[in-house]
mmCIF file of C-alpha atoms in Angstrom:
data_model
loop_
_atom_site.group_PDB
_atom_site.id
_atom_site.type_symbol
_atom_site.label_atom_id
_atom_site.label_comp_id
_atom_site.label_asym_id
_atom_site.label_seq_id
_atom_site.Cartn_x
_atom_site.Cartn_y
_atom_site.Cartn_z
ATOM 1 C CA UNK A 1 88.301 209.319 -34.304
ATOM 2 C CA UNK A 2 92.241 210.170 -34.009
ATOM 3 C CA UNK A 3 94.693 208.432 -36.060
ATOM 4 C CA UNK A 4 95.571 205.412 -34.042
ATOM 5 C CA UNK A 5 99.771 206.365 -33.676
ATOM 6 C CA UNK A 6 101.765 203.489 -34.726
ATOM 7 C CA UNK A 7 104.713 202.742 -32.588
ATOM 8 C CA UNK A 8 106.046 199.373 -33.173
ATOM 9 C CA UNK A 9 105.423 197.083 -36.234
ATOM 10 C CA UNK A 10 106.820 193.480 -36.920
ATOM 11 C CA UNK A 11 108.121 192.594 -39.946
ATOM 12 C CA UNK A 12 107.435 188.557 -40.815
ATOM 13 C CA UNK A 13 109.949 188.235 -43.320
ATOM 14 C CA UNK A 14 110.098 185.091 -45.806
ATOM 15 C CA UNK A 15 113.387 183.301 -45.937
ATOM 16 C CA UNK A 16 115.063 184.919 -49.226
ATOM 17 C CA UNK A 17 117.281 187.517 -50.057
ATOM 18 C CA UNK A 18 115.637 189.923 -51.768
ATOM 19 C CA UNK A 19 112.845 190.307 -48.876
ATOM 20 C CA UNK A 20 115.434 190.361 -45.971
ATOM 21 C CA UNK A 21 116.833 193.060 -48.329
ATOM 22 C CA UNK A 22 113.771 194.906 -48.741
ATOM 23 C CA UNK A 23 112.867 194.668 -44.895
ATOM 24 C CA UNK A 24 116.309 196.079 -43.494
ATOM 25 C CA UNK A 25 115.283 198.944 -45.835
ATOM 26 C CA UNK A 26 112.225 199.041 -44.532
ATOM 27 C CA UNK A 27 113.141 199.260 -40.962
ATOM 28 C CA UNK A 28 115.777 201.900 -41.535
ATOM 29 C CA UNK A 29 112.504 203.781 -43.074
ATOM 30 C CA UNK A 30 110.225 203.547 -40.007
ATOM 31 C CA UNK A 31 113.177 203.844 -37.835
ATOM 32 C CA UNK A 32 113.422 207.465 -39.022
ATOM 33 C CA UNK A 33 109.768 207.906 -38.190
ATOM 34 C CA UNK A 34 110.111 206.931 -34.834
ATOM 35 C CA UNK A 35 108.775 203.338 -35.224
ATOM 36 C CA UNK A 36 110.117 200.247 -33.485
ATOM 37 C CA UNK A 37 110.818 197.357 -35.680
ATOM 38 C CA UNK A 38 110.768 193.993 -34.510
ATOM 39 C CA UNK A 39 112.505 191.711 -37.685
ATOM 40 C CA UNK A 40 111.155 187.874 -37.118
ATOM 41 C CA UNK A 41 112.248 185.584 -40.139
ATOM 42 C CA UNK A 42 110.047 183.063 -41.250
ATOM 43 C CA UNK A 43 111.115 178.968 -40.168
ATOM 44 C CA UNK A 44 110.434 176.843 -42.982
ATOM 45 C CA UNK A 45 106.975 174.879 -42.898
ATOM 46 C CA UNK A 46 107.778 171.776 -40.083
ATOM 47 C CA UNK A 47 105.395 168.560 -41.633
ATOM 48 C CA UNK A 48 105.328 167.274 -38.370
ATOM 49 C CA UNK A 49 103.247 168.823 -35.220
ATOM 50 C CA UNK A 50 105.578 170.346 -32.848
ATOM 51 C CA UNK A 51 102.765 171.698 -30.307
ATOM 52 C CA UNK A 52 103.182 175.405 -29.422
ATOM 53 C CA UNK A 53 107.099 175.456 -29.131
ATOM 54 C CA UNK A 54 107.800 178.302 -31.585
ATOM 55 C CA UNK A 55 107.779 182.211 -29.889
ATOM 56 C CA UNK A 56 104.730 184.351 -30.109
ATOM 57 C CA UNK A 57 104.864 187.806 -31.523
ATOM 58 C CA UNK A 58 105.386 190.382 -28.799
ATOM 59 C CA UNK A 59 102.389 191.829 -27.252
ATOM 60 C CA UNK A 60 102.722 195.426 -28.160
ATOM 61 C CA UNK A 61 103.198 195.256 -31.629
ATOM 62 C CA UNK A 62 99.903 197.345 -33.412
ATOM 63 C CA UNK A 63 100.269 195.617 -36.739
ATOM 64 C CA UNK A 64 102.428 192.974 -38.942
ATOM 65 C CA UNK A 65 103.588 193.010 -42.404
ATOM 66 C CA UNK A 66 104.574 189.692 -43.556
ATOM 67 C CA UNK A 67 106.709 190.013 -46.520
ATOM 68 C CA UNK A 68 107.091 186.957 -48.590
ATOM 69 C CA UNK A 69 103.761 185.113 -50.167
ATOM 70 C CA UNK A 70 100.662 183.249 -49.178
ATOM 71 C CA UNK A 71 102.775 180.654 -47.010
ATOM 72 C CA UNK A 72 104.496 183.567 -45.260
ATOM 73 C CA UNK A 73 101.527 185.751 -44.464
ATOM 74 C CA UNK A 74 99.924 182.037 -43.069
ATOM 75 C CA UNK A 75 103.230 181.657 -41.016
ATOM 76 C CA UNK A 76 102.692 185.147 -39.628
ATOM 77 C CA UNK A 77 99.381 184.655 -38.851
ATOM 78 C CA UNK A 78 100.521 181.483 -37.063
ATOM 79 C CA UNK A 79 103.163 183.823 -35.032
ATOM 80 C CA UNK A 80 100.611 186.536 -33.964
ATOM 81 C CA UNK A 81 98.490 183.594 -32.836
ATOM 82 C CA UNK A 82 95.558 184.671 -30.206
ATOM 83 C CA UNK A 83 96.580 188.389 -30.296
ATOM 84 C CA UNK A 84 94.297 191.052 -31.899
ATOM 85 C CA UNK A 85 97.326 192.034 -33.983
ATOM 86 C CA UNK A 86 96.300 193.326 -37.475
ATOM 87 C CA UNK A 87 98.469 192.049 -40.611
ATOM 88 C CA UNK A 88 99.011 192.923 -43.914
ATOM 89 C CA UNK A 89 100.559 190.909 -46.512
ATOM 90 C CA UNK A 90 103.321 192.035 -49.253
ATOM 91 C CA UNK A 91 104.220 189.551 -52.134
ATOM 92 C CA UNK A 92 107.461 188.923 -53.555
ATOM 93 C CA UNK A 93 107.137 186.665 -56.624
ATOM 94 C CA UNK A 94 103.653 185.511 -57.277
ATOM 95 C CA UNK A 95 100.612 187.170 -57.271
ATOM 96 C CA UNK A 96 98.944 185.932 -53.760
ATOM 97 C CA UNK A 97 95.808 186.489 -52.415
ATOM 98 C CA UNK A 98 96.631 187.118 -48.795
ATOM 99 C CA UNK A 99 99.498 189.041 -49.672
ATOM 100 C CA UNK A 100 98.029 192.107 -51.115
ATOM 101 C CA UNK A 101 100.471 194.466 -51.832
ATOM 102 C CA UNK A 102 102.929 193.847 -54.627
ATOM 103 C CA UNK A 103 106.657 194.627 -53.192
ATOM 104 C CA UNK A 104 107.248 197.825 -55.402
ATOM 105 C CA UNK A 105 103.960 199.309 -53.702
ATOM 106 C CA UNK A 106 105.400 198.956 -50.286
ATOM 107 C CA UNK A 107 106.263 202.034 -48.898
ATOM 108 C CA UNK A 108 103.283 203.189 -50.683
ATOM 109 C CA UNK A 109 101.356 201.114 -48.925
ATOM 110 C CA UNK A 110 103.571 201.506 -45.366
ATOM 111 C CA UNK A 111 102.544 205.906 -45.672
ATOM 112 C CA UNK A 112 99.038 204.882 -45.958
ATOM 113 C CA UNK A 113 98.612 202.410 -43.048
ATOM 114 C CA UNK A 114 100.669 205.453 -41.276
ATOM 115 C CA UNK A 115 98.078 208.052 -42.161
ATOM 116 C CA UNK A 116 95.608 205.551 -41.123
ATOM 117 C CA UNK A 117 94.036 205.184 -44.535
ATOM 118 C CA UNK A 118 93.287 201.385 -44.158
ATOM 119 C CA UNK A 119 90.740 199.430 -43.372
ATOM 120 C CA UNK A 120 90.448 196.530 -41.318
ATOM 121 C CA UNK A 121 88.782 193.499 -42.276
ATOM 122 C CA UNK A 122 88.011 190.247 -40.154
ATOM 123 C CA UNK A 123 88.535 186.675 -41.792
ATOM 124 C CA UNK A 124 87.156 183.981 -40.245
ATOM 125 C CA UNK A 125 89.340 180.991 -38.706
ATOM 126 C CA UNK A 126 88.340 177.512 -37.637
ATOM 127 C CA UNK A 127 89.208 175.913 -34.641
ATOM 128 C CA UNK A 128 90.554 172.537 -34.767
ATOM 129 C CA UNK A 129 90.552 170.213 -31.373
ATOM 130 C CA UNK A 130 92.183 166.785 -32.115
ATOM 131 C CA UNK A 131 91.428 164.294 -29.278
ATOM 132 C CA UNK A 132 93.076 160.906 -29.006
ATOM 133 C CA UNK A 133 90.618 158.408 -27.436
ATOM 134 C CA UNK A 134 88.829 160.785 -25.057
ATOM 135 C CA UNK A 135 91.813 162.334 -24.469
ATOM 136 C CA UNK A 136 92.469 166.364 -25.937
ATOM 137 C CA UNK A 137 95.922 166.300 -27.434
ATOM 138 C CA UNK A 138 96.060 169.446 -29.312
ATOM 139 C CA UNK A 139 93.927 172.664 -30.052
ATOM 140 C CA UNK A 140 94.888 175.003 -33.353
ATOM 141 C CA UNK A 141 93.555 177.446 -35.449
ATOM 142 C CA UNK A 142 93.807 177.964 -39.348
ATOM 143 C CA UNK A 143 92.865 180.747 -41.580
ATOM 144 C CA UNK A 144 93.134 178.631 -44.667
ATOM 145 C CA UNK A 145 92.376 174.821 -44.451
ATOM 146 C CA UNK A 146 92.695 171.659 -42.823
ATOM 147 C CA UNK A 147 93.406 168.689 -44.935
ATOM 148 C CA UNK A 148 93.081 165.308 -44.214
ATOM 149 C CA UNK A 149 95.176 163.141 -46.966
ATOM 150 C CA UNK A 150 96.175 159.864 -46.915
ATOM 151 C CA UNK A 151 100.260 159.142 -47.958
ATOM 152 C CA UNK A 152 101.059 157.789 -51.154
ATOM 153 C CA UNK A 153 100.939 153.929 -50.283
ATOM 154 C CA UNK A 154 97.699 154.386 -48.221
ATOM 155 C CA UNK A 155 94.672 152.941 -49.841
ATOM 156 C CA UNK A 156 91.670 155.094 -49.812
ATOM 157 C CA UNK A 157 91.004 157.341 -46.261
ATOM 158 C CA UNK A 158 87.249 156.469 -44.698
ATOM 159 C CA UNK A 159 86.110 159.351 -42.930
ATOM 160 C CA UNK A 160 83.015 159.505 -40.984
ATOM 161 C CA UNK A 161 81.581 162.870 -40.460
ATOM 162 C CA UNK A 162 79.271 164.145 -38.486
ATOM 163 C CA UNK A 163 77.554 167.868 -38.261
ATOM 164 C CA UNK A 164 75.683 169.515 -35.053
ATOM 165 C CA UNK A 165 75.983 165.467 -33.677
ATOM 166 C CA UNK A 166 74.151 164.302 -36.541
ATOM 167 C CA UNK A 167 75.681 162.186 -38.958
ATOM 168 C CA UNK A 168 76.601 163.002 -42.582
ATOM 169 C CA UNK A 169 78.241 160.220 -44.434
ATOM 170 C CA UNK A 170 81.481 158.596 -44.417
ATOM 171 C CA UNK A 171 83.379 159.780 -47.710
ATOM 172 C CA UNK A 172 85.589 157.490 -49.472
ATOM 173 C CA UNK A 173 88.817 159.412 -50.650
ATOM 174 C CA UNK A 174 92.034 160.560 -50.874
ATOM 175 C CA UNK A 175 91.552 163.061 -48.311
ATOM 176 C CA UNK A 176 89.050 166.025 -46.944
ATOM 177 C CA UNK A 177 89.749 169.612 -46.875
ATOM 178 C CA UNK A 178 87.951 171.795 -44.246
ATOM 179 C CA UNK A 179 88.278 175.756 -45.955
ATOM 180 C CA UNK A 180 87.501 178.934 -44.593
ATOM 181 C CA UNK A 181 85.974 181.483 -47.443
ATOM 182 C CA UNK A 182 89.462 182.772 -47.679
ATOM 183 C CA UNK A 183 91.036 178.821 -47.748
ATOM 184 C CA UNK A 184 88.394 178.777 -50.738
ATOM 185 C CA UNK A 185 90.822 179.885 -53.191
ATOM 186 C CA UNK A 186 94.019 177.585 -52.006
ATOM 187 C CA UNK A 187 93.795 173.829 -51.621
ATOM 188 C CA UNK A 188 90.284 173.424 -51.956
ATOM 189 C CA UNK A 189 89.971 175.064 -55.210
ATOM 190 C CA UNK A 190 92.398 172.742 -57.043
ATOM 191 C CA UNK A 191 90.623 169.988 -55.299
ATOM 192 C CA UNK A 192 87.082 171.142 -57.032
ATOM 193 C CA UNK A 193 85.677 173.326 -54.792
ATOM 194 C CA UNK A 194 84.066 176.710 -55.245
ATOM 195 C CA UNK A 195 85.240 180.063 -54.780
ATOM 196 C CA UNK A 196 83.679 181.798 -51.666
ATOM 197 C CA UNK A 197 84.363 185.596 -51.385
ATOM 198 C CA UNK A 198 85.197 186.022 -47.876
ATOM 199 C CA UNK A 199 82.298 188.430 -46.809
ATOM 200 C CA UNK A 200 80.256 185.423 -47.418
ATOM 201 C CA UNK A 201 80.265 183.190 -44.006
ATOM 202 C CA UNK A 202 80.004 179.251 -43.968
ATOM 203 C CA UNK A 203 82.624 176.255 -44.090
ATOM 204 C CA UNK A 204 83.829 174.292 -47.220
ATOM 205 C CA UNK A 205 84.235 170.798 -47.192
ATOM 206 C CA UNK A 206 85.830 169.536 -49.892
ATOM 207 C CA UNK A 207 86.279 165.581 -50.874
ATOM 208 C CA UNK A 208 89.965 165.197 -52.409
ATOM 209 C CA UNK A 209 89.360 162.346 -55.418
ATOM 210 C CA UNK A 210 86.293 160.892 -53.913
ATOM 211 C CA UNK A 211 85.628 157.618 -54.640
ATOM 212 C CA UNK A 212 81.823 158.245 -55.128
ATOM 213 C CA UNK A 213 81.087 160.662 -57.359
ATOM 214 C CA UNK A 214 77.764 161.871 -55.836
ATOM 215 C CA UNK A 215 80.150 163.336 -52.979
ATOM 216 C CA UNK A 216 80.449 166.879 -53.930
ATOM 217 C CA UNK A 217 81.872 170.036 -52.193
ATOM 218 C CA UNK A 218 79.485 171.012 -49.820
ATOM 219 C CA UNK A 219 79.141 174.511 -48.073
ATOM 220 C CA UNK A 220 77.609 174.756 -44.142
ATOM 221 C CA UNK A 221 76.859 177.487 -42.430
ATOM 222 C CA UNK A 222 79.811 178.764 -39.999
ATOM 223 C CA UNK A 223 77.687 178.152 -37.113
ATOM 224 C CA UNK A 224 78.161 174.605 -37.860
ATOM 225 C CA UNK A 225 80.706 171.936 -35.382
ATOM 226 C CA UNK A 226 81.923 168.848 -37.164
ATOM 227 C CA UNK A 227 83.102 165.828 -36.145
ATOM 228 C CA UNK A 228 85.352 163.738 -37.792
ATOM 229 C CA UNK A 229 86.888 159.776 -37.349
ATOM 230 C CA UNK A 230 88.696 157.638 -39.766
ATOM 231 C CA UNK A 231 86.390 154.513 -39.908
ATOM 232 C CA UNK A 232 88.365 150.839 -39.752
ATOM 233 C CA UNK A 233 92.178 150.324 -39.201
ATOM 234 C CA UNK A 234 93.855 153.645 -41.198
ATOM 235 C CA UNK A 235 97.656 154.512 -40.843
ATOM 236 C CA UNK A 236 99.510 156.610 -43.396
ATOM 237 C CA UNK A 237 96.935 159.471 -42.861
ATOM 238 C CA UNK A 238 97.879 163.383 -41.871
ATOM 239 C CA UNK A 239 96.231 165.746 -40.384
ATOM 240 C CA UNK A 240 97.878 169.365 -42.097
ATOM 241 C CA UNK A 241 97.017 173.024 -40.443
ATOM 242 C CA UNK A 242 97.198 175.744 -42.962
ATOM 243 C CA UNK A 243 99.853 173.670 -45.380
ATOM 244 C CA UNK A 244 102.271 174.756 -42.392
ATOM 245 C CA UNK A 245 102.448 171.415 -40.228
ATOM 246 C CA UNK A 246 101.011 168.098 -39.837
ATOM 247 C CA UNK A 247 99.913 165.474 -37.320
ATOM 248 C CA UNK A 248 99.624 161.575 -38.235
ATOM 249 C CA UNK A 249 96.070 160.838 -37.219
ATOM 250 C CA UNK A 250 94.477 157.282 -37.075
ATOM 251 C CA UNK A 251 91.142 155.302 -36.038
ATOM 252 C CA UNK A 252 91.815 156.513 -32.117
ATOM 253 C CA UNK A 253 91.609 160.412 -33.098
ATOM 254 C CA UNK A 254 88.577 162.600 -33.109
ATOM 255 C CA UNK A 255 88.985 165.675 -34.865
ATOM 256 C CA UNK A 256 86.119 168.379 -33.687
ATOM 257 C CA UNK A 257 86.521 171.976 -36.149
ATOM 258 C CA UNK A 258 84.203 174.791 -35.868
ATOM 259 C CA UNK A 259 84.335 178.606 -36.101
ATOM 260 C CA UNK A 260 87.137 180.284 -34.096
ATOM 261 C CA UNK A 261 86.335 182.996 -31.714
ATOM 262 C CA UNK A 262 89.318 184.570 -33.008
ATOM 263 C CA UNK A 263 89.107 186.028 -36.628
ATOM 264 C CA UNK A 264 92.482 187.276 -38.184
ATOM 265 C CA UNK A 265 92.431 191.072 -38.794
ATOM 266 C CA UNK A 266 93.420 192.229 -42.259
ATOM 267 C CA UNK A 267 94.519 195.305 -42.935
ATOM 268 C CA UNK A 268 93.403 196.227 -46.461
ATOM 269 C CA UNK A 269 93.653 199.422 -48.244
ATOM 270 C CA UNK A 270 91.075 201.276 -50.345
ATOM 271 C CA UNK A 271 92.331 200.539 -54.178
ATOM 272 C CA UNK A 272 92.220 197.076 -53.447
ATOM 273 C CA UNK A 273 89.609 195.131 -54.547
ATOM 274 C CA UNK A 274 88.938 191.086 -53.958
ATOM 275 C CA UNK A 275 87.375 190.936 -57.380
ATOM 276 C CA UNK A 276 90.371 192.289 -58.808
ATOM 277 C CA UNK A 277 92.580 189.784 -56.916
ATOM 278 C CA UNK A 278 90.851 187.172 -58.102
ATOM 279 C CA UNK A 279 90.533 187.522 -61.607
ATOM 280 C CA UNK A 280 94.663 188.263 -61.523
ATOM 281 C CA UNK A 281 95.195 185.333 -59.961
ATOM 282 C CA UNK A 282 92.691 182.823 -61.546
ATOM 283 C CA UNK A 283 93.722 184.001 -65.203
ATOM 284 C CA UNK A 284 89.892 184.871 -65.831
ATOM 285 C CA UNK A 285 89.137 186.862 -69.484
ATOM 286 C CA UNK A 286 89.996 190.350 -70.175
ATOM 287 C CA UNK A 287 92.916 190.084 -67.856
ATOM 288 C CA UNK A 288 96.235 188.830 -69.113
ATOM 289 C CA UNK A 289 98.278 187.802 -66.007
#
């Protein structure tokens, strides 16, 4: 199996200095290789749904680096969209757990992916279809999480959930996070939940402050479809994909999420390990971030 020749990369490029910096550099760089460089810079999360008006990435790009952190390489995901594009992630600033590569490893990390020595890896998305009485209004997919929450002045959400058609219970809360494995470690995690290495497949569901305290995080298997409704009158409730925009949902929507078809394709090299990552990040002994 031939080194699959890499002709034109996109760089998703967080809105900061130093990375637009580092990715003019970069493109110079491949330029000299022969590469085409497409330079996209990342918009700034939108809170409210704006259906599909932003551009796609171009067709014919064989991979994306997002440079920036966890919000950028989500935003790049978001641009890619339905294409079999594979992405890796570079961080600038924190240590992030989508973006893999730290920024003074990049062109490091750029000869490998040349010389083919990566790996690709497939996370899992879910699919969210929002329907307003019977009605589809909107379809999207997240790699992270979708998060119900109510607004500040909103008294506690009601949200009846069913899975497969049968029903679950109706949790009482601030809010309800749907996670992917690799959502595990965002959102969800600060919200109680437990950390799912991405290998391992199923769906978090996560109560945000429930009311009752029996309602704990709860992990189904990603074969799973749920169905979700706010019970009674509700206003001051969002709907969020990914942390990168939001929908104001009431008692009229039905929100349906299940596995995507369409798993993101992450390019990861051989020293890096998840364990690794995750012991960085979460502080754990023996490591002194």
């Amino acid at each position: 199996d031939g080194v699959h020749i890499l002709k034109k990369i996109g760089l998703f490029v967080k809105m900061d200095k130093e990375a637009s910096k580092k990715a003019e550099i970069l493109k110079k760089w491949l330029g000299k290789k022969n590469i085409n460089v497409v330079i996209k810079h990342c918009d700034p999360p939108s809170k409210r749904y704006k259906g599909h008006h932003f551009e796609s990435a171009p067709d014919d790009l064989d991979c994306v680096f997002a440079l920036g952190g966890d919000g950028t390489f989500l935003s790049a995901v978001r641009w890619i969209g339905r294409q079999p594009i594979p992405i890796h992630g570079i961080k600038f600033g924190q240590v992030g757990f989508l973006a893999e590569t730290s920024e003074d490893g990049l062109f490091q990390m750029a000869e490998a992916v040349l010389a083919g020595l990566y790996k690709i890896i497939l996370r899992m998305r879910l699919e969210v279809s929002v329907f307003k009485n019977e009605s589809k209004i909107m379809t999207e997919s997240v790699l992270n999480d979708l998060v119900i929450n109510k607004g500040a002045l909103a008294r506690l959400a009601q949200i009846d959930t069913w899975i497969d058609d049968k029903y679950l219970t109706t949790y009482r809360a601030d809010g309800l996070i749907m996670a992917t494995p690799t959502g595990s470690t965002a959102y969800s995690l600060a919200a109680g939940g437990p950390v799912v290495h991405p290998a391992v497949p199923g769906i978090i569901m996560t109560p945000i402050c429930p009311f009752t305290l029996t309602n704990r995080p709860l992990i189904i298997p990603d074969s799973a479809c749920v169905r979700i409704r706010l019970s009674g009158k509700s206003s001051d409730i969002m709907l969020t994909f990914d942390g990168q925009s939001g929908l104001d949902i009431d008692e009229n929507h039905t929100i349906i999420v299940k596995q995507s078809t369409l798993p993101v394709q992450m390019i990861t090299l051989p020293d890096i390990d998840y364990f690794d990552i995750l012991k960085a990040k979460l502080r754990w002994s023996g490591g002194r971030v």
